[in-house]
Amino acid sequence: MASTNKTETLGLNQWIGSDKPKMEDFNSDNRLIDTAVAGHRADQTVHVSAQERAAWNAAAPVIGSYTGDGQEERLITLGFQPRFGMVFAVDKNLVGMASQAGDMINYSACVAAQGGSAGAYIEETGFTVMQLVAATNRSVPNLNAKGVTYVYIMFR
């Protein structure tokens, strides 16, 4: 005998102590579940397509690091042209005082397709960082100091 009560959504059996379930009751519930799951799986409007998944994954930011080599300019190759990103030195303040004249040492920078902070800029396959000793516009980019570890996050 079918159950006294049924679930609200699929109408599955909900037996009480006085009910006497039969094998067909279980088989009927299994068919209801199978039909509901099959319908859900076939409904492409509720699932992410392979194309959508690839687009979302491609948009994921790339996080990495490099150790400065002291060169005045250095290309960090990513294999794509970032639209926006940030880079900073590990265990350093984002900026520091370079001189009594008020020049600032930049241990961090932001880059964007429209422009960016002093000392870093976007390239076709990544971004370039600068390591200078003299201030330009009161800023001394310090983004490739020898032996210093830098972390970056870049968005496609």
Short mmCIF file of N, CA and C in Angstrom, two decimals:
data_model
loop_
_atom_site.label_atom_id
_atom_site.label_comp_id
_atom_site.label_asym_id
_atom_site.label_seq_id
_atom_site.Cartn_x
_atom_site.Cartn_y
_atom_site.Cartn_z
N MET A 1 0.84 -1.17 0.00
CA MET A 1 0.00 0.00 0.00
C MET A 1 0.89 1.23 0.00
N ALA A 2 0.50 2.22 -0.75
CA ALA A 2 1.25 3.47 -0.78
C ALA A 2 1.18 4.12 0.60
N SER A 3 2.03 5.09 0.81
CA SER A 3 2.09 5.73 2.12
C SER A 3 0.89 6.65 2.35
N THR A 4 0.69 6.94 3.61
CA THR A 4 -0.37 7.86 3.99
C THR A 4 -0.01 9.28 3.55
N ASN A 5 1.27 9.61 3.62
CA ASN A 5 1.74 10.96 3.29
C ASN A 5 2.69 10.91 2.09
N LYS A 6 2.79 12.04 1.39
CA LYS A 6 3.69 12.18 0.23
C LYS A 6 4.54 13.44 0.42
N THR A 7 5.74 13.41 -0.17
CA THR A 7 6.57 14.61 -0.14
C THR A 7 5.95 15.67 -1.05
N GLU A 8 6.22 16.92 -0.73
CA GLU A 8 5.58 18.02 -1.44
C GLU A 8 6.05 18.15 -2.89
N THR A 9 7.33 18.01 -3.15
CA THR A 9 7.84 18.30 -4.49
C THR A 9 7.67 17.14 -5.46
N LEU A 10 8.16 15.96 -5.11
CA LEU A 10 8.12 14.83 -6.03
C LEU A 10 6.99 13.85 -5.74
N GLY A 11 6.32 14.02 -4.64
CA GLY A 11 5.25 13.08 -4.30
C GLY A 11 5.77 11.71 -3.89
N LEU A 12 6.94 11.68 -3.27
CA LEU A 12 7.50 10.41 -2.81
C LEU A 12 6.78 9.96 -1.55
N ASN A 13 6.81 8.67 -1.34
CA ASN A 13 6.14 8.09 -0.17
C ASN A 13 6.79 8.54 1.12
N GLN A 14 5.95 8.85 2.11
CA GLN A 14 6.39 9.13 3.47
C GLN A 14 5.53 8.27 4.38
N TRP A 15 6.07 7.12 4.72
CA TRP A 15 5.30 6.17 5.49
C TRP A 15 5.21 6.55 6.96
N ILE A 16 4.13 6.10 7.55
CA ILE A 16 3.99 6.19 9.01
C ILE A 16 3.92 4.75 9.52
N GLY A 17 3.94 4.59 10.81
CA GLY A 17 4.02 3.26 11.41
C GLY A 17 2.95 2.28 10.97
N SER A 18 1.75 2.73 10.67
CA SER A 18 0.66 1.82 10.29
C SER A 18 0.65 1.48 8.80
N ASP A 19 1.47 2.16 7.97
CA ASP A 19 1.53 1.87 6.53
C ASP A 19 2.22 0.54 6.28
N LYS A 20 1.86 -0.12 5.19
CA LYS A 20 2.47 -1.39 4.81
C LYS A 20 3.04 -1.22 3.40
N PRO A 21 4.31 -0.76 3.29
CA PRO A 21 4.90 -0.50 1.98
C PRO A 21 5.03 -1.79 1.16
N LYS A 22 4.90 -1.64 -0.14
CA LYS A 22 5.08 -2.74 -1.09
C LYS A 22 6.26 -2.39 -1.99
N MET A 23 6.81 -3.40 -2.66
CA MET A 23 7.93 -3.20 -3.56
C MET A 23 7.59 -2.16 -4.63
N GLU A 24 6.37 -2.18 -5.16
CA GLU A 24 5.97 -1.23 -6.20
C GLU A 24 6.02 0.21 -5.69
N ASP A 25 5.79 0.42 -4.39
CA ASP A 25 5.89 1.76 -3.84
C ASP A 25 7.32 2.29 -3.99
N PHE A 26 8.30 1.46 -3.69
CA PHE A 26 9.71 1.85 -3.83
C PHE A 26 10.06 2.06 -5.30
N ASN A 27 9.61 1.14 -6.15
CA ASN A 27 9.89 1.26 -7.59
C ASN A 27 9.27 2.54 -8.16
N SER A 28 8.08 2.86 -7.72
CA SER A 28 7.41 4.08 -8.17
C SER A 28 8.20 5.32 -7.74
N ASP A 29 8.67 5.32 -6.49
CA ASP A 29 9.49 6.43 -6.01
C ASP A 29 10.78 6.55 -6.84
N ASN A 30 11.41 5.41 -7.13
CA ASN A 30 12.64 5.43 -7.93
C ASN A 30 12.38 6.01 -9.32
N ARG A 31 11.25 5.66 -9.94
CA ARG A 31 10.91 6.21 -11.26
C ARG A 31 10.71 7.72 -11.17
N LEU A 32 10.04 8.18 -10.13
CA LEU A 32 9.84 9.61 -9.95
C LEU A 32 11.18 10.35 -9.82
N ILE A 33 12.07 9.80 -9.01
CA ILE A 33 13.39 10.41 -8.82
C ILE A 33 14.16 10.39 -10.13
N ASP A 34 14.17 9.25 -10.81
CA ASP A 34 14.90 9.12 -12.07
C ASP A 34 14.39 10.11 -13.11
N THR A 35 13.09 10.25 -13.21
CA THR A 35 12.50 11.19 -14.17
C THR A 35 12.88 12.63 -13.83
N ALA A 36 12.83 12.97 -12.55
CA ALA A 36 13.17 14.33 -12.13
C ALA A 36 14.64 14.64 -12.40
N VAL A 37 15.53 13.70 -12.08
CA VAL A 37 16.96 13.91 -12.29
C VAL A 37 17.26 13.99 -13.79
N ALA A 38 16.68 13.11 -14.58
CA ALA A 38 16.90 13.13 -16.03
C ALA A 38 16.44 14.45 -16.63
N GLY A 39 15.30 14.94 -16.20
CA GLY A 39 14.80 16.22 -16.69
C GLY A 39 15.72 17.36 -16.31
N HIS A 40 16.22 17.32 -15.10
CA HIS A 40 17.15 18.36 -14.64
C HIS A 40 18.44 18.33 -15.45
N ARG A 41 18.99 17.15 -15.65
CA ARG A 41 20.24 17.01 -16.40
C ARG A 41 20.09 17.46 -17.84
N ALA A 42 18.93 17.26 -18.41
CA ALA A 42 18.70 17.63 -19.81
C ALA A 42 18.42 19.12 -19.99
N ASP A 43 18.11 19.82 -18.92
CA ASP A 43 17.76 21.24 -18.99
C ASP A 43 19.04 22.08 -19.06
N GLN A 44 19.41 22.48 -20.26
CA GLN A 44 20.65 23.23 -20.46
C GLN A 44 20.59 24.66 -19.92
N THR A 45 19.41 25.14 -19.61
CA THR A 45 19.32 26.51 -19.09
C THR A 45 19.74 26.60 -17.63
N VAL A 46 19.80 25.49 -16.91
CA VAL A 46 20.19 25.53 -15.50
C VAL A 46 21.62 25.06 -15.28
N HIS A 47 22.32 24.69 -16.35
CA HIS A 47 23.69 24.20 -16.23
C HIS A 47 24.65 25.11 -16.98
N VAL A 48 25.87 25.17 -16.53
CA VAL A 48 26.90 25.94 -17.20
C VAL A 48 27.39 25.13 -18.39
N SER A 49 27.42 25.76 -19.55
CA SER A 49 27.91 25.08 -20.74
C SER A 49 29.44 25.03 -20.71
N ALA A 50 30.01 24.18 -21.53
CA ALA A 50 31.47 24.08 -21.62
C ALA A 50 32.06 25.42 -22.06
N GLN A 51 31.37 26.10 -22.96
CA GLN A 51 31.83 27.41 -23.44
C GLN A 51 31.79 28.44 -22.30
N GLU A 52 30.72 28.45 -21.51
CA GLU A 52 30.63 29.37 -20.38
C GLU A 52 31.70 29.07 -19.34
N ARG A 53 31.91 27.79 -19.06
CA ARG A 53 32.92 27.38 -18.08
C ARG A 53 34.31 27.84 -18.53
N ALA A 54 34.61 27.66 -19.82
CA ALA A 54 35.91 28.08 -20.35
C ALA A 54 36.09 29.59 -20.23
N ALA A 55 35.03 30.34 -20.53
CA ALA A 55 35.11 31.80 -20.43
C ALA A 55 35.33 32.23 -18.98
N TRP A 56 34.63 31.62 -18.06
CA TRP A 56 34.80 31.96 -16.64
C TRP A 56 36.20 31.61 -16.16
N ASN A 57 36.69 30.43 -16.53
CA ASN A 57 38.02 30.02 -16.11
C ASN A 57 39.09 30.92 -16.71
N ALA A 58 38.88 31.35 -17.95
CA ALA A 58 39.85 32.23 -18.59
C ALA A 58 39.91 33.59 -17.89
N ALA A 59 38.83 33.98 -17.26
CA ALA A 59 38.79 35.28 -16.58
C ALA A 59 39.37 35.22 -15.17
N ALA A 60 39.68 34.05 -14.69
CA ALA A 60 40.23 33.92 -13.33
C ALA A 60 41.57 34.66 -13.25
N PRO A 61 41.82 35.36 -12.15
CA PRO A 61 43.09 36.07 -12.03
C PRO A 61 44.26 35.11 -11.93
N VAL A 62 45.41 35.59 -12.37
CA VAL A 62 46.65 34.82 -12.25
C VAL A 62 47.44 35.43 -11.10
N ILE A 63 47.79 34.59 -10.15
CA ILE A 63 48.57 35.03 -8.99
C ILE A 63 49.92 34.35 -9.08
N GLY A 64 50.97 35.11 -8.93
CA GLY A 64 52.31 34.54 -9.02
C GLY A 64 53.30 35.38 -8.25
N SER A 65 54.56 35.01 -8.39
CA SER A 65 55.62 35.76 -7.72
C SER A 65 56.89 35.69 -8.54
N TYR A 66 57.79 36.59 -8.25
CA TYR A 66 59.12 36.57 -8.87
C TYR A 66 60.09 37.15 -7.85
N THR A 67 61.35 36.83 -8.02
CA THR A 67 62.40 37.39 -7.18
C THR A 67 63.17 38.40 -8.01
N GLY A 68 63.31 39.60 -7.48
CA GLY A 68 63.98 40.66 -8.21
C GLY A 68 65.41 40.30 -8.57
N ASP A 69 65.83 40.77 -9.77
CA ASP A 69 67.20 40.51 -10.21
C ASP A 69 68.03 41.79 -10.29
N GLY A 70 67.45 42.93 -9.90
CA GLY A 70 68.18 44.18 -9.86
C GLY A 70 68.27 44.93 -11.18
N GLN A 71 67.80 44.33 -12.27
CA GLN A 71 67.85 45.01 -13.57
C GLN A 71 66.90 46.21 -13.57
N GLU A 72 67.23 47.21 -14.37
CA GLU A 72 66.43 48.43 -14.42
C GLU A 72 65.01 48.17 -14.92
N GLU A 73 64.86 47.28 -15.88
CA GLU A 73 63.54 46.88 -16.39
C GLU A 73 63.52 45.37 -16.51
N ARG A 74 62.35 44.81 -16.24
CA ARG A 74 62.21 43.34 -16.33
C ARG A 74 60.79 43.01 -16.78
N LEU A 75 60.70 42.17 -17.81
CA LEU A 75 59.41 41.70 -18.30
C LEU A 75 59.01 40.45 -17.53
N ILE A 76 57.83 40.47 -16.97
CA ILE A 76 57.25 39.29 -16.32
C ILE A 76 56.26 38.72 -17.33
N THR A 77 56.59 37.57 -17.88
CA THR A 77 55.79 36.97 -18.94
C THR A 77 54.66 36.12 -18.36
N LEU A 78 53.45 36.39 -18.83
CA LEU A 78 52.26 35.67 -18.37
C LEU A 78 51.62 34.85 -19.49
N GLY A 79 51.91 35.21 -20.74
CA GLY A 79 51.27 34.54 -21.87
C GLY A 79 49.98 35.21 -22.30
N PHE A 80 49.65 36.35 -21.70
CA PHE A 80 48.47 37.12 -22.09
C PHE A 80 48.70 38.58 -21.69
N GLN A 81 47.91 39.46 -22.26
CA GLN A 81 47.99 40.88 -21.92
C GLN A 81 46.97 41.17 -20.82
N PRO A 82 47.43 41.48 -19.62
CA PRO A 82 46.49 41.76 -18.53
C PRO A 82 45.71 43.05 -18.78
N ARG A 83 44.51 43.10 -18.25
CA ARG A 83 43.70 44.32 -18.30
C ARG A 83 43.90 45.15 -17.05
N PHE A 84 44.19 44.46 -15.94
CA PHE A 84 44.40 45.13 -14.66
C PHE A 84 45.23 44.23 -13.78
N GLY A 85 46.03 44.82 -12.91
CA GLY A 85 46.81 44.01 -11.98
C GLY A 85 47.49 44.84 -10.91
N MET A 86 48.03 44.12 -9.94
CA MET A 86 48.76 44.74 -8.84
C MET A 86 50.01 43.91 -8.58
N VAL A 87 51.06 44.58 -8.14
CA VAL A 87 52.30 43.90 -7.76
C VAL A 87 52.82 44.59 -6.49
N PHE A 88 53.40 43.80 -5.58
CA PHE A 88 53.94 44.38 -4.36
C PHE A 88 55.07 43.51 -3.83
N ALA A 89 55.97 44.16 -3.08
CA ALA A 89 57.10 43.46 -2.46
C ALA A 89 56.64 42.81 -1.16
N VAL A 90 57.08 41.58 -0.96
CA VAL A 90 56.77 40.85 0.27
C VAL A 90 57.58 41.45 1.42
N ASP A 91 56.96 41.59 2.57
CA ASP A 91 57.60 42.11 3.78
C ASP A 91 58.10 43.55 3.65
N LYS A 92 57.47 44.32 2.79
CA LYS A 92 57.81 45.74 2.64
C LYS A 92 56.52 46.55 2.74
N ASN A 93 56.65 47.81 3.14
CA ASN A 93 55.51 48.72 3.06
C ASN A 93 55.23 48.98 1.58
N LEU A 94 54.03 49.39 1.26
CA LEU A 94 53.71 49.68 -0.14
C LEU A 94 54.54 50.83 -0.68
N VAL A 95 54.82 51.82 0.16
CA VAL A 95 55.70 52.93 -0.20
C VAL A 95 56.58 53.25 0.99
N GLY A 96 57.70 53.90 0.71
CA GLY A 96 58.61 54.31 1.77
C GLY A 96 59.25 55.64 1.41
N MET A 97 59.83 56.31 2.38
CA MET A 97 60.48 57.59 2.16
C MET A 97 61.87 57.33 1.58
N ALA A 98 62.19 58.01 0.46
CA ALA A 98 63.48 57.81 -0.20
C ALA A 98 64.48 58.89 0.17
N SER A 99 63.99 60.08 0.48
CA SER A 99 64.92 61.17 0.78
C SER A 99 64.24 62.22 1.64
N GLN A 100 65.07 63.11 2.19
CA GLN A 100 64.53 64.22 2.98
C GLN A 100 63.70 65.15 2.10
N ALA A 101 63.95 65.12 0.81
CA ALA A 101 63.22 65.99 -0.12
C ALA A 101 61.78 65.52 -0.33
N GLY A 102 61.46 64.35 0.19
CA GLY A 102 60.10 63.85 0.08
C GLY A 102 59.88 62.84 -1.04
N ASP A 103 60.96 62.41 -1.68
CA ASP A 103 60.81 61.38 -2.71
C ASP A 103 60.34 60.08 -2.06
N MET A 104 59.51 59.35 -2.78
CA MET A 104 58.94 58.11 -2.25
C MET A 104 59.47 56.90 -3.02
N ILE A 105 59.81 55.85 -2.28
CA ILE A 105 60.17 54.57 -2.89
C ILE A 105 58.88 53.76 -3.00
N ASN A 106 58.58 53.31 -4.19
CA ASN A 106 57.38 52.50 -4.42
C ASN A 106 57.75 51.03 -4.45
N TYR A 107 57.23 50.28 -3.51
CA TYR A 107 57.40 48.83 -3.47
C TYR A 107 56.16 48.13 -4.02
N SER A 108 55.26 48.92 -4.62
CA SER A 108 54.02 48.36 -5.16
C SER A 108 53.58 49.20 -6.35
N ALA A 109 52.73 48.60 -7.17
CA ALA A 109 52.18 49.32 -8.32
C ALA A 109 50.90 48.65 -8.78
N CYS A 110 50.07 49.44 -9.43
CA CYS A 110 48.88 48.93 -10.12
C CYS A 110 49.06 49.21 -11.60
N VAL A 111 48.59 48.30 -12.41
CA VAL A 111 48.64 48.48 -13.86
C VAL A 111 47.24 48.27 -14.43
N ALA A 112 46.95 48.99 -15.50
CA ALA A 112 45.67 48.85 -16.18
C ALA A 112 45.88 49.20 -17.65
N ALA A 113 44.96 48.78 -18.47
CA ALA A 113 45.05 49.07 -19.90
C ALA A 113 45.09 50.58 -20.14
N GLN A 114 44.46 51.34 -19.27
CA GLN A 114 44.38 52.79 -19.42
C GLN A 114 45.58 53.52 -18.83
N GLY A 115 46.44 52.83 -18.11
CA GLY A 115 47.59 53.44 -17.46
C GLY A 115 47.85 52.76 -16.13
N GLY A 116 48.82 53.26 -15.39
CA GLY A 116 49.10 52.63 -14.11
C GLY A 116 50.03 53.45 -13.25
N SER A 117 50.46 52.86 -12.16
CA SER A 117 51.38 53.50 -11.23
C SER A 117 52.77 53.59 -11.85
N ALA A 118 53.58 54.48 -11.29
CA ALA A 118 54.96 54.60 -11.74
C ALA A 118 55.70 53.29 -11.48
N GLY A 119 56.43 52.83 -12.47
CA GLY A 119 57.29 51.67 -12.28
C GLY A 119 56.78 50.36 -12.82
N ALA A 120 55.59 50.35 -13.38
CA ALA A 120 55.07 49.10 -13.96
C ALA A 120 54.12 49.46 -15.10
N TYR A 121 54.16 48.66 -16.14
CA TYR A 121 53.23 48.88 -17.24
C TYR A 121 52.93 47.56 -17.95
N ILE A 122 51.80 47.56 -18.62
CA ILE A 122 51.30 46.36 -19.29
C ILE A 122 52.03 46.16 -20.61
N GLU A 123 52.30 44.90 -20.90
CA GLU A 123 52.89 44.49 -22.18
C GLU A 123 51.93 43.52 -22.85
N GLU A 124 52.21 43.18 -24.09
CA GLU A 124 51.35 42.26 -24.84
C GLU A 124 51.28 40.88 -24.20
N THR A 125 52.38 40.44 -23.58
CA THR A 125 52.42 39.09 -23.01
C THR A 125 52.62 39.08 -21.49
N GLY A 126 52.42 40.21 -20.85
CA GLY A 126 52.60 40.27 -19.40
C GLY A 126 52.70 41.70 -18.92
N PHE A 127 53.71 41.96 -18.08
CA PHE A 127 53.91 43.32 -17.58
C PHE A 127 55.38 43.54 -17.30
N THR A 128 55.80 44.79 -17.36
CA THR A 128 57.19 45.16 -17.09
C THR A 128 57.25 45.92 -15.78
N VAL A 129 58.26 45.60 -14.98
CA VAL A 129 58.50 46.31 -13.73
C VAL A 129 59.83 47.03 -13.83
N MET A 130 59.98 48.09 -13.05
CA MET A 130 61.19 48.90 -13.11
C MET A 130 61.87 48.98 -11.74
N GLN A 131 63.19 49.11 -11.80
CA GLN A 131 64.02 49.28 -10.61
C GLN A 131 64.91 50.48 -10.88
N LEU A 132 64.58 51.62 -10.31
CA LEU A 132 65.35 52.84 -10.55
C LEU A 132 66.00 53.32 -9.26
N VAL A 133 67.04 54.14 -9.41
CA VAL A 133 67.71 54.69 -8.23
C VAL A 133 67.40 56.17 -8.06
N ALA A 134 66.97 56.83 -9.13
CA ALA A 134 66.65 58.25 -9.06
C ALA A 134 65.14 58.45 -9.20
N ALA A 135 64.66 59.48 -8.55
CA ALA A 135 63.23 59.77 -8.57
C ALA A 135 62.81 60.41 -9.89
N THR A 136 61.65 60.00 -10.35
CA THR A 136 60.97 60.66 -11.47
C THR A 136 59.63 61.11 -10.91
N ASN A 137 59.37 62.40 -10.96
CA ASN A 137 58.15 62.94 -10.36
C ASN A 137 58.02 62.54 -8.89
N ARG A 138 59.15 62.59 -8.18
CA ARG A 138 59.24 62.31 -6.75
C ARG A 138 58.97 60.85 -6.39
N SER A 139 59.03 59.97 -7.38
CA SER A 139 58.75 58.55 -7.17
C SER A 139 59.94 57.72 -7.64
N VAL A 140 60.34 56.75 -6.79
CA VAL A 140 61.43 55.84 -7.15
C VAL A 140 60.85 54.43 -7.22
N PRO A 141 60.57 53.93 -8.42
CA PRO A 141 60.05 52.57 -8.54
C PRO A 141 61.08 51.55 -8.04
N ASN A 142 60.65 50.68 -7.17
CA ASN A 142 61.52 49.67 -6.58
C ASN A 142 60.79 48.33 -6.70
N LEU A 143 60.61 47.87 -7.94
CA LEU A 143 59.80 46.67 -8.20
C LEU A 143 60.61 45.52 -8.76
N ASN A 144 61.95 45.63 -8.69
CA ASN A 144 62.81 44.54 -9.15
C ASN A 144 64.13 44.53 -8.39
N ALA A 145 64.08 44.87 -7.11
CA ALA A 145 65.28 44.90 -6.28
C ALA A 145 65.85 43.49 -6.15
N LYS A 146 67.14 43.38 -6.30
CA LYS A 146 67.80 42.08 -6.26
C LYS A 146 67.51 41.35 -4.95
N GLY A 147 67.01 40.12 -5.08
CA GLY A 147 66.75 39.26 -3.94
C GLY A 147 65.42 39.48 -3.24
N VAL A 148 64.68 40.50 -3.62
CA VAL A 148 63.38 40.78 -3.00
C VAL A 148 62.30 39.98 -3.73
N THR A 149 61.41 39.37 -2.97
CA THR A 149 60.29 38.61 -3.56
C THR A 149 59.11 39.55 -3.74
N TYR A 150 58.50 39.44 -4.92
CA TYR A 150 57.32 40.24 -5.26
C TYR A 150 56.18 39.30 -5.61
N VAL A 151 54.97 39.71 -5.25
CA VAL A 151 53.76 38.94 -5.57
C VAL A 151 52.92 39.80 -6.50
N TYR A 152 52.27 39.15 -7.46
CA TYR A 152 51.38 39.88 -8.36
C TYR A 152 50.07 39.13 -8.53
N ILE A 153 49.05 39.90 -8.86
CA ILE A 153 47.76 39.34 -9.26
C ILE A 153 47.36 40.11 -10.52
N MET A 154 47.12 39.37 -11.58
CA MET A 154 46.80 39.98 -12.87
C MET A 154 45.49 39.39 -13.39
N PHE A 155 44.67 40.27 -13.94
CA PHE A 155 43.37 39.90 -14.49
C PHE A 155 43.41 40.01 -16.00
N ARG A 156 42.78 39.05 -16.68
CA ARG A 156 42.75 39.06 -18.15
C ARG A 156 41.78 40.09 -18.67
#
